[in-house]
XYZ file of C-alpha atoms in Angstrom:
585
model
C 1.867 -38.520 -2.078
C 0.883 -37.471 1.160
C 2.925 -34.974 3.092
C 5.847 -35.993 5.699
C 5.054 -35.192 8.949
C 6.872 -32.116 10.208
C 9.493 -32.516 12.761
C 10.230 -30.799 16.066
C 13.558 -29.307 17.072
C 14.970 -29.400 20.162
C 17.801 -26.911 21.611
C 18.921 -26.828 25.386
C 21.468 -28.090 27.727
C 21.331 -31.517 27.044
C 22.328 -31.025 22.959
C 20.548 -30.278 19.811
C 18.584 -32.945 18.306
C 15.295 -33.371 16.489
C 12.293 -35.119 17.302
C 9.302 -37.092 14.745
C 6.156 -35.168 15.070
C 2.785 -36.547 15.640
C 2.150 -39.509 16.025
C 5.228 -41.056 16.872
C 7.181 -38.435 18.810
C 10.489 -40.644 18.483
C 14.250 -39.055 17.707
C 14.185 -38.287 14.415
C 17.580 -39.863 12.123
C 17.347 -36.944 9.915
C 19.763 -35.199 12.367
C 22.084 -36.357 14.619
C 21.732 -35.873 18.136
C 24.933 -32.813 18.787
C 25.353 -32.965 22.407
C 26.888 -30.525 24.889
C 25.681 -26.518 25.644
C 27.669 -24.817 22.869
C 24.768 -24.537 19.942
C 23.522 -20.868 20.393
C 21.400 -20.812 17.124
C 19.506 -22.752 14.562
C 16.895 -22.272 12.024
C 14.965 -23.954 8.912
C 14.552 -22.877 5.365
C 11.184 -21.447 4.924
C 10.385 -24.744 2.980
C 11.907 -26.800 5.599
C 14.239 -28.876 3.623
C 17.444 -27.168 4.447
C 18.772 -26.784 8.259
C 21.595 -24.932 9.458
C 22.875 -24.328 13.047
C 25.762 -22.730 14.731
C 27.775 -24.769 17.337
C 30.103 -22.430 18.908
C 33.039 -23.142 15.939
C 31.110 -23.758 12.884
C 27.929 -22.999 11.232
C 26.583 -26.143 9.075
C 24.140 -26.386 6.663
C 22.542 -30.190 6.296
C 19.588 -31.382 3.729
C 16.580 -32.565 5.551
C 15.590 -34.672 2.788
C 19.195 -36.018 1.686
C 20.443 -36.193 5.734
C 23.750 -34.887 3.914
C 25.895 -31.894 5.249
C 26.320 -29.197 2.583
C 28.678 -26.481 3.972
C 30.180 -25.330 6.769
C 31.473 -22.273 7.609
C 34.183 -20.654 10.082
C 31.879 -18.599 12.274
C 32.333 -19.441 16.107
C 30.917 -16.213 16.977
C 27.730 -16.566 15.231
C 24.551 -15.690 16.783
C 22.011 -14.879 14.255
C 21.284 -17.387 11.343
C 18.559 -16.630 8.200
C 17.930 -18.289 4.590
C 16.557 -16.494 2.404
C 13.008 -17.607 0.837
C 14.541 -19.781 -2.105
C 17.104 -20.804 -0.297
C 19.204 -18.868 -2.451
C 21.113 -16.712 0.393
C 22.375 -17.709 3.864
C 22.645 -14.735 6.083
C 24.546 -14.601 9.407
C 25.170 -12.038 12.350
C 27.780 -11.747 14.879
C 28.087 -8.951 17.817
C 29.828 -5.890 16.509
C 33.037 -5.059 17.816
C 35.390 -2.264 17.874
C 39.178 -2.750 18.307
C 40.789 -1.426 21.716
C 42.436 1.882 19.901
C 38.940 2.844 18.206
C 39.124 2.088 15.013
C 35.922 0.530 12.822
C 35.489 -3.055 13.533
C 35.341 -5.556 10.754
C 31.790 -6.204 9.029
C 29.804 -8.912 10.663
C 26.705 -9.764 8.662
C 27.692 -12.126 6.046
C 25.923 -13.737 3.072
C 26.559 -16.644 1.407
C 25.930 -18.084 -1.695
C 23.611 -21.809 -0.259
C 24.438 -23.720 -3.824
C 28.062 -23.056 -3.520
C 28.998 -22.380 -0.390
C 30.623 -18.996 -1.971
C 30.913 -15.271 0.328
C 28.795 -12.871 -1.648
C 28.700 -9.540 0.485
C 29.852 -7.962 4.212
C 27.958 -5.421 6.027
C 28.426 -3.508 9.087
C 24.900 -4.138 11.414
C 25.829 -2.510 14.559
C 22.358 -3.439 16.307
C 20.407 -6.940 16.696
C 17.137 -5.622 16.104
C 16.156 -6.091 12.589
C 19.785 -7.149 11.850
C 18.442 -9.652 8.757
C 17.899 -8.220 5.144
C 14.345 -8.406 3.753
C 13.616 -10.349 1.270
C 10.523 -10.455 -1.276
C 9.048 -13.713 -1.402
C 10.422 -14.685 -4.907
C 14.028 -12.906 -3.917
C 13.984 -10.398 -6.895
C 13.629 -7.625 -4.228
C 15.841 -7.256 -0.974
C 16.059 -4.321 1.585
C 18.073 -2.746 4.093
C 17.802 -0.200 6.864
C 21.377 1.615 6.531
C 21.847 5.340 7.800
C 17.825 6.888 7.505
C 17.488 5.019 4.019
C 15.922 1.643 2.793
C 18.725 0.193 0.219
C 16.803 -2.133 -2.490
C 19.074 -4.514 -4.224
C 17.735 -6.509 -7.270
C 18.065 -10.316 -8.372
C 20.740 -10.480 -4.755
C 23.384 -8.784 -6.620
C 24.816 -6.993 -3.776
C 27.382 -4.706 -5.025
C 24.978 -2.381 -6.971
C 22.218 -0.518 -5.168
C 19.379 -0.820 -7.237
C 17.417 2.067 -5.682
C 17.034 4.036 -2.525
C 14.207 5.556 0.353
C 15.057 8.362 1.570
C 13.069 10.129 4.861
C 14.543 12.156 7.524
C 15.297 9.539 10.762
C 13.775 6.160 8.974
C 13.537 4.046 11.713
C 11.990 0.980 10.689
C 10.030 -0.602 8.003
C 8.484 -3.359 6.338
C 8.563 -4.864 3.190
C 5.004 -6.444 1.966
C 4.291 -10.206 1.220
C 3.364 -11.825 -1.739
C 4.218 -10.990 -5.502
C 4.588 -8.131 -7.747
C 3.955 -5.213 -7.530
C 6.207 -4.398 -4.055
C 5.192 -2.884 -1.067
C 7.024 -0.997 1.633
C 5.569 0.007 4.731
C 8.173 3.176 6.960
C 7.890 4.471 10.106
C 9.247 7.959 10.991
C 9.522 8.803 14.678
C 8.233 12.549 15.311
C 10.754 15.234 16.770
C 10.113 18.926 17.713
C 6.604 18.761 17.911
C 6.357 17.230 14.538
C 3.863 13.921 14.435
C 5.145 10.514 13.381
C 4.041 8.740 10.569
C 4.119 5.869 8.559
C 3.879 5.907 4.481
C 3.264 3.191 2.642
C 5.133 2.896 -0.989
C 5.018 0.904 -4.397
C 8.773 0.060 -5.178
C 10.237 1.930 -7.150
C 8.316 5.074 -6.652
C 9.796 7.335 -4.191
C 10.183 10.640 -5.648
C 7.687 13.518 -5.180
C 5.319 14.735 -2.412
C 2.286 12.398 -4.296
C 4.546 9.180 -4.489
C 3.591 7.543 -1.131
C -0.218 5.032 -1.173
C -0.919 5.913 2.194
C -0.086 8.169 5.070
C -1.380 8.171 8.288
C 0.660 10.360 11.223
C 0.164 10.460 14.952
C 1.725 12.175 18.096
C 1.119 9.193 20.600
C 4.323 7.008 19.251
C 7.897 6.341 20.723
C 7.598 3.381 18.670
C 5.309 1.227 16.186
C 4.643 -2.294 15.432
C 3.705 -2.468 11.223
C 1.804 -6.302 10.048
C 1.113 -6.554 6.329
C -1.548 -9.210 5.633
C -1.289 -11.331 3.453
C -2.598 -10.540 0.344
C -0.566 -6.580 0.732
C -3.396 -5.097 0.774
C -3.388 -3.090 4.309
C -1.402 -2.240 7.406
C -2.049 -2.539 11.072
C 0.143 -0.128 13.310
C 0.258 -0.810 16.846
C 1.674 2.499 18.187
C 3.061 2.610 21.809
C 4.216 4.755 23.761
C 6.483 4.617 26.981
C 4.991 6.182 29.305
C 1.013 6.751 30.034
C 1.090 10.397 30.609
C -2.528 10.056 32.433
C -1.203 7.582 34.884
C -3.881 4.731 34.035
C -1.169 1.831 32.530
C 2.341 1.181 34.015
C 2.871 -0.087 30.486
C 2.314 3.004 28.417
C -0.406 3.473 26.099
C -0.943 2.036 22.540
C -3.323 2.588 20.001
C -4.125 0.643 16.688
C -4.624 2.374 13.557
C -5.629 0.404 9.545
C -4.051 1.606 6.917
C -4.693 0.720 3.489
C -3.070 0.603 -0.154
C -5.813 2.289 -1.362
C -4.866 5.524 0.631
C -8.256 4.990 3.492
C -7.319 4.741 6.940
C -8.898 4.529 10.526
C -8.356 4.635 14.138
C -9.664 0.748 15.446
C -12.085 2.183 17.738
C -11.394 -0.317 20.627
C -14.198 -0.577 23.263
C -12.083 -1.091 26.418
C -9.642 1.114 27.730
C -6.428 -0.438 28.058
C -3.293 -2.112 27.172
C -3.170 -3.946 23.393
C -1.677 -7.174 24.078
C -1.579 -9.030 20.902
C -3.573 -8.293 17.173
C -2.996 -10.645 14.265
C -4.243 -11.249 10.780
C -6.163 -14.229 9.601
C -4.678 -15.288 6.687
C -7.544 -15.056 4.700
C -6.497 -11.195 4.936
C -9.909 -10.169 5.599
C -10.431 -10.235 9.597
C -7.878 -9.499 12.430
C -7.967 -10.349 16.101
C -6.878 -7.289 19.064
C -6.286 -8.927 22.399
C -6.811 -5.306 24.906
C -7.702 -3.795 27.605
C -7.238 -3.817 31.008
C -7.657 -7.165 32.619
C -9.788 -9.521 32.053
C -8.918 -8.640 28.412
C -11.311 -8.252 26.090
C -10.910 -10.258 22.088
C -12.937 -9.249 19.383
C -12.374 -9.724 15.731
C -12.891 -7.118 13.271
C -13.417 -6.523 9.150
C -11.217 -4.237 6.593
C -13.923 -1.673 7.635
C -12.550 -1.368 11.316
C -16.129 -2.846 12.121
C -16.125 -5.635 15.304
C -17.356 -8.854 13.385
C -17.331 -10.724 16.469
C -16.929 -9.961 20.480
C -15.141 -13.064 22.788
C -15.957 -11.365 26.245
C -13.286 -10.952 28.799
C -11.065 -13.139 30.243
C -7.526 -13.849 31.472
C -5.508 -14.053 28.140
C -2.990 -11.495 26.341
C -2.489 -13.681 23.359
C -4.200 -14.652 19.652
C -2.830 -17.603 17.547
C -4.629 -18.239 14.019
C -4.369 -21.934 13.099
C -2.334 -21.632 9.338
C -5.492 -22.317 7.569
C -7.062 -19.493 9.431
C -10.518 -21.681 10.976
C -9.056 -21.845 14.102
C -8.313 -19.291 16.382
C -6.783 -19.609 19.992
C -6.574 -16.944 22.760
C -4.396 -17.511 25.542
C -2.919 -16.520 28.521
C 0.827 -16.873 29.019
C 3.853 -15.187 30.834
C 2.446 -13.993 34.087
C -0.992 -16.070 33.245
C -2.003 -19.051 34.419
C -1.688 -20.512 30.941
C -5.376 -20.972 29.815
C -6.624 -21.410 26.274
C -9.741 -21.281 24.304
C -9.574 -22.820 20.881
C -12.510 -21.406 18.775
C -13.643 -22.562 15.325
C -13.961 -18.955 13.395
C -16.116 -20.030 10.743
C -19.116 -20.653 13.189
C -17.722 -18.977 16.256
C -18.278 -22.142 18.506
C -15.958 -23.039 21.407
C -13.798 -26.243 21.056
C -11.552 -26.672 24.346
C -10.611 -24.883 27.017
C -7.067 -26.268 27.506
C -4.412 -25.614 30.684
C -0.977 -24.539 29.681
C 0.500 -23.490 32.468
C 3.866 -21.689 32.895
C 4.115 -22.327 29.085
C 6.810 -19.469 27.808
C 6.455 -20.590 23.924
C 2.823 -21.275 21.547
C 3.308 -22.482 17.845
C 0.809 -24.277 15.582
C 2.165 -27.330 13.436
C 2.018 -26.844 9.576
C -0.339 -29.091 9.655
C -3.134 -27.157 11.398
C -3.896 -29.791 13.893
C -1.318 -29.437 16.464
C 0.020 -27.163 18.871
C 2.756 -27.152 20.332
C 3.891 -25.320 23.967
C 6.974 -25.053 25.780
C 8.511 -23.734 28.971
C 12.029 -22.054 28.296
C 14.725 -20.910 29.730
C 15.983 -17.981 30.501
C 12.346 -17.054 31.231
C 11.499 -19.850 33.413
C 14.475 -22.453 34.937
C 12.269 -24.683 36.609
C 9.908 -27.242 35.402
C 11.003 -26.682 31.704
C 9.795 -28.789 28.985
C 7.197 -28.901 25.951
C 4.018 -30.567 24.769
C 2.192 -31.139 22.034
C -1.534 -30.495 21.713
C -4.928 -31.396 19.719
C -6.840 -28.694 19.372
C -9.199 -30.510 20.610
C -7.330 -30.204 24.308
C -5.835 -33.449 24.731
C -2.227 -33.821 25.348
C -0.567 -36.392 22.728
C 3.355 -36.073 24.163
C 4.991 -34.420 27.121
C 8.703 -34.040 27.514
C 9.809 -32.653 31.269
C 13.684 -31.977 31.150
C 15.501 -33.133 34.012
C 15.461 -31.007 36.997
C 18.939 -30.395 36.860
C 18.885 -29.591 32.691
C 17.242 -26.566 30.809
C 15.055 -26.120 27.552
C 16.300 -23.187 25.550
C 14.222 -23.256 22.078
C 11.920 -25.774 20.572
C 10.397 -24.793 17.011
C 8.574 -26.796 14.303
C 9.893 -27.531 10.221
C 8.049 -25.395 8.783
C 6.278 -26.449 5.366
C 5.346 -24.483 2.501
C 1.551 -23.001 2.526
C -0.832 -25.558 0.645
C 0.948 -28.349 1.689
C -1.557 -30.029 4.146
C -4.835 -29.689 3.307
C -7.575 -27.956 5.688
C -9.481 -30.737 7.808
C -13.037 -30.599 8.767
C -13.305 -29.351 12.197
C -13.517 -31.842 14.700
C -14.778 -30.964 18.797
C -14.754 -34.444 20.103
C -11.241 -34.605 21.769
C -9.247 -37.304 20.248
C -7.836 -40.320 22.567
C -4.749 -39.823 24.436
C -2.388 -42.193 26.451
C -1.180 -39.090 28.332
C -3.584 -37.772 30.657
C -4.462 -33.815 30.869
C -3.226 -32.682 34.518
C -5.279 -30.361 36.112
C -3.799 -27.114 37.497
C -3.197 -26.960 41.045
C -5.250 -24.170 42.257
C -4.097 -22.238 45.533
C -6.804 -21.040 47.515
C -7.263 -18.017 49.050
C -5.867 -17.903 52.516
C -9.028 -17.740 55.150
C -8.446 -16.271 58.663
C -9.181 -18.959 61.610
C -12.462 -17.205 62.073
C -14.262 -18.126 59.214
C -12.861 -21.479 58.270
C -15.883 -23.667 59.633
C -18.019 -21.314 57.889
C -19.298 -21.586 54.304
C -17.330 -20.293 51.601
C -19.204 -17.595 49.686
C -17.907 -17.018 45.976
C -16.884 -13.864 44.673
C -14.595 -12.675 42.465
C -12.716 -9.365 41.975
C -13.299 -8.873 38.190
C -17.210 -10.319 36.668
C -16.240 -11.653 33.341
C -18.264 -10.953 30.349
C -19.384 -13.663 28.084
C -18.969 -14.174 24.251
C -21.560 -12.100 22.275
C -23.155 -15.286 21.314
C -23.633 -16.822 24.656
C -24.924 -13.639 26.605
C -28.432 -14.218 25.459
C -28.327 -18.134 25.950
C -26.778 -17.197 29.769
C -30.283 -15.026 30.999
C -32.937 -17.512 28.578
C -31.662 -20.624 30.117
C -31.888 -20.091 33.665
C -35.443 -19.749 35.024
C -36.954 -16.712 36.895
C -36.827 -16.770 40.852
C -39.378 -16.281 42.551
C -38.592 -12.797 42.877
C -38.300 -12.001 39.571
C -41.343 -13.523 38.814
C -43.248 -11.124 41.477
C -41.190 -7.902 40.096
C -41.573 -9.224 36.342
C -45.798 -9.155 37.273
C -45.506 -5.569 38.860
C -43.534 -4.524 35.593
C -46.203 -5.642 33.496
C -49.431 -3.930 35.648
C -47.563 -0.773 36.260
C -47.388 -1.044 32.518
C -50.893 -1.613 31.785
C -52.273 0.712 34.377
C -50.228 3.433 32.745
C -51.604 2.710 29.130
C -55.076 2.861 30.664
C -54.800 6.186 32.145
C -53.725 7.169 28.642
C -56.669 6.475 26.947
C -59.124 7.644 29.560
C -57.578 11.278 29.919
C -59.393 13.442 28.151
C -58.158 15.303 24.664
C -58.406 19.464 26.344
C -56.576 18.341 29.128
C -52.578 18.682 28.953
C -50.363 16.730 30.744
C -48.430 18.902 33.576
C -44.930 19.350 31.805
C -41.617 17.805 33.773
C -39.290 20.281 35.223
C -36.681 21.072 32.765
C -34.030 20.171 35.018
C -35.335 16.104 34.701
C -33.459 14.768 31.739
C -35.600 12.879 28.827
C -33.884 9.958 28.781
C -35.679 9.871 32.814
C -38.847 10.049 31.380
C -38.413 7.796 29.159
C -36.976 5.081 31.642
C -39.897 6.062 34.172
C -42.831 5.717 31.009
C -41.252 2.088 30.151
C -42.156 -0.601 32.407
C -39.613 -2.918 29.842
C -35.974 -2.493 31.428
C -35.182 -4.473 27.614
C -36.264 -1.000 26.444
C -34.874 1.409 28.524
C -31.500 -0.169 27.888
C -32.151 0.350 24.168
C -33.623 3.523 24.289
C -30.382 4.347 26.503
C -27.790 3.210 24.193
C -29.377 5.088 21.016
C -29.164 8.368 22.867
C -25.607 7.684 24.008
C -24.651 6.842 20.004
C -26.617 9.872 18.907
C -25.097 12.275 21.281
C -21.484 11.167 20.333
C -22.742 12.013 17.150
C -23.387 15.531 17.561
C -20.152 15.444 19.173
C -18.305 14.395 16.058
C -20.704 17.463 13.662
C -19.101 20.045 16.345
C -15.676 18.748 15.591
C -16.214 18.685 12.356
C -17.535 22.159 12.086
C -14.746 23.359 13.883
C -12.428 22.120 10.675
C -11.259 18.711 12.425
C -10.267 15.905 10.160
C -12.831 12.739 10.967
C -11.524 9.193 10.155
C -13.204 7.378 7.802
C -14.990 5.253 10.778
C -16.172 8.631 12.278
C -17.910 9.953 9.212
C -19.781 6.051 8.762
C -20.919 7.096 12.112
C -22.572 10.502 11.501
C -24.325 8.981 8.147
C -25.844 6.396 10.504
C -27.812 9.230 12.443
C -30.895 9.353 10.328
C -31.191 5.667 10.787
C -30.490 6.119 15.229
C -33.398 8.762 15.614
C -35.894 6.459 13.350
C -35.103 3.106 15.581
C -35.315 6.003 18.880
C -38.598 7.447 17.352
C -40.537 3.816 16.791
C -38.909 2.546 20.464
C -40.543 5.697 21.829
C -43.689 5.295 20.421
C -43.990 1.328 20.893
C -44.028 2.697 24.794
């Protein structure tokens, strides 16, 4: 039986409703249509099938597949709504609140039994950030952040605390995907000079100075982003800090550093300097994507060795979206971007569309793989909201433009269970649309009175640098000017004439030696008539002088990461390729 298509869910101030997804993009009967501007909140089951949504009096929970309503309960204040991933547990937050004489407020994160509609357990959650309990993925395992310790509770019996993690000033963690055994990834924020660090554990073991996989500190961190792939296997930590001490970023400086279950970790040695927008993990669990540095932002993607794989080139994006089958990958450009996207097939890194979202506040890829959806929200934006579904293949299948005097709050997919659809083969033919693709308006650049009769010459502020595998293809294709041609031909006899005066000086006769103040790599660029060469010649004595770099460190009793020592066992190899270039001269 093939799989129902999933639906679309619509939240703003014309009501809460839901819409059938591709191809008929009509309102769905599954739900109906709530109007008025008091729903604050919904969400799906991680399976889909159950939906539940706060209206500003009661929070309901319906069957997608039954249309029926299950429960409802009294909780007008309800902001926050979560199942768990069985659908065992609904959880729900409220704002904390104190009472006017000072005394503790009543607890306002509540979970309730789904099957029977039955309270299970009150906390106190003062703060909104990370204000759900984490669940493992087959519920036998859920966490908490209370008080500089991780409570684990077992099988969602709530009243016993199974066991605990205990660090001075736990600030946030992460518990791994997948099945047994458990993973939990902590971050501790340094004070007093003291580093931060995160530690990756195996649940239960806590106790003793050996007990944690993994442990990688570092000073540069007012706070850390942790992603688990998929498979548990390793951790990326974005670390940021507030402030960019050597004045370069407004936005402070981050750095990305892999660490692993099997106790290796590196610094991601990024090659442009620079904020790091956006890195995600195929779900494959073998690549990642980091969006970075300064604009136009450089994309590359890069193995479990910290190794780039594959190098995008620059260009006005801050964003990376892997399709849910993990062929497809799209880099974007939202927020204060014009809203461009390139959709790339990963599996032979060739370019599928180059679609215009602009203004778009809100990316999400359907279940299905196929479809993308993007949206302009409010608060963000409060003009021109709406959504619109994509192909990846660019063309636009349904647009929906609020009223101008209306607002979009939230639109989100069902989601569907991994497995359900089935990869597709890869198609770059866009597929026929009855809506037609707008173009962008583009402003131009204002031009004084002066030169407006006059030819426009192009030029642009920032030169953008291809995709690895187009950078060749860009200087084959085009054909030598004439100028080129005549310098190309004075290359190649400078070249020849040189190689003849070789062989006619005579054997007794040294060659006058160079001052010592003219570098070698200046010889070298003035023997070569090849500028191919040079540039070669050039980059091998820039990697083999960072190398000696990293041997003084070393010597000195410096710790190298595990990339930096790959990089010193590559020297042998450096002076060889150096040594043949040299003598191929």
């Amino acid at each position: 039986m093939a799989p129902s298509t999933p639906l679309l869910t619509v939240r703003g101030s014309e009501g809460l409703y839901m819409v059938n997804g591709p191809p008929h993009f009509t309102e769905s009967t599954v739900f109906p249509r709530e109007s008025g501007k008091n729903c604050k909140v919904y969400t799906f089951s991680k399976d889909g099938t159950l939906f539940a949504w706060g209206n500003g009096e009661k929070v309901n929970i319906i069957s997608v597949t039954n249309k029926g309503l299950l429960h409802s309960f009294d909780l007008p204040k309800a902001v926050c709504l979560e199942f768990s991933p069985k659908n065992t547990v609904l959880a729900t937050w409220q704002p904390y609140t104190t009472s006017k004489d000072g005394t503790a407020g009543i607890p306002n994160l509540q979970l309730y039994d789904v099957k029977t509609g039955t309270w299970l357990k009150s906390f106190i959650q003062k703060k909104t950030q990370n204000w759900c309990p984490s669940w493992s993925e087959d519920e036998t395992l859920c966490a908490r952040n209370v008080n500089n310790e991780v409570h684990f509770f077992e099988n969602n019996n709530f009243n016993t605390i199974a066991s605990k993690l205990h660090l001075q000033k736990i600030n946030d963690f992460v518990l791994s995907p997948g099945p047994q055994p458990y993973k939990v990834a902590v971050y501790v924020p340094g004070s007093k000079g003291a580093p931060s660090f995160v530690r990756l554990y195996q649940y239960p073991n806590f106790a003793g100075p050996h007990a944690a996989l993994a442990n990688k500190s570092f000073f540069k961190a007012d706070k850390v982003t942790m992603l688990w792939n998929k498979k548990a296997t390793a951790v990326l930590v974005i670390a940021s800090t507030d402030v960019d001490k050597t004045g370069a970023s407004y936005y402070g400086e981050q750095t990305l550093h892999y660490i692993a279950t099997n106790g290796e970790s590196a610094v991601v040695q990024l090659p442009k300097n620079g904020p790091i927008y956006d890195v995600v993990w195929n779900s494959s669990s073998t690549e990642f994507c980091a969006v970075y540095g300064f604009m136009p932002a450089k994309a590359t993607i890069f193995n479990l060795k910290c190794d780039p794989v594959f190098d995008f080139g620059t260009g006005p994006r801050n964003a990376a979206y892997y399709s849910p089958h993990g062929h497809i990958l799209v880099l974007a450009g939202f927020g204060n971007l014009r809203g461009q996207m390139e959709v790339w097939d990963v599996k032979n890194y060739k370019l599928i569309s180059k679609p215009v979202a602009s203004d778009s506040t809100y990316f999400a890829w359907c279940p299905d793989g196929e479809h993308i959806l993007t949206a302009t929200c409010a608060p963000r934006l409060r003009v021109n909201n709406g959504y619109k579904i994509w192909h990846y293949t660019g063309s636009i299948l349904h647009k929906y433009d609020v009223p101008s005097n209306a607002e979009l709050w939230q639109v989100s997919w069902q989601p569907f269970l991994d497995g359900i659809f089935p990869a597709k083969t890869i198609t770059y033919q866009a597929v026929p649309s009855e809506v037609p693709n707008e173009e962008p308006k583009v402003a131009t650049a204002y031009r004084p009175p002066a030169l407006r009769n006059k030819p426009i010459t192009n030029s642009k502020l920032h030169e953008e640098e291809p995709p690895q595998n187009m950078k060749s293809q860009s200087g084959n294709d085009k054909p030598l000017s004439k100028t080129a041609l005549k310098n190309q031909r004075k290359h190649e006899a400078k070249k020849a004439a040189k190689q003849e005066a070789r062989s006619d000086r005579s054997p007794d006769l040294a060659p006058t030696p160079a001052p010592q103040s003219t570098p070698r790599s200046t010889l070298s660029q003035s023997i070569s008539g090849d500028p191919e060469i040079d540039k070669k010649i050039k980059n091998l004595k820039k990697k083999l002088k960072a190398i000696e770099q990293l041997k003084e460190q070393a010597a000195t009793g410096k710790q190298l990461e595990k990339n930096q020592l790959e990089k010193i066992q590559k020297e042998t190899a450096l002076l060889q390729e150096l040594e043949d270039l040299e003598l191929g001269i």
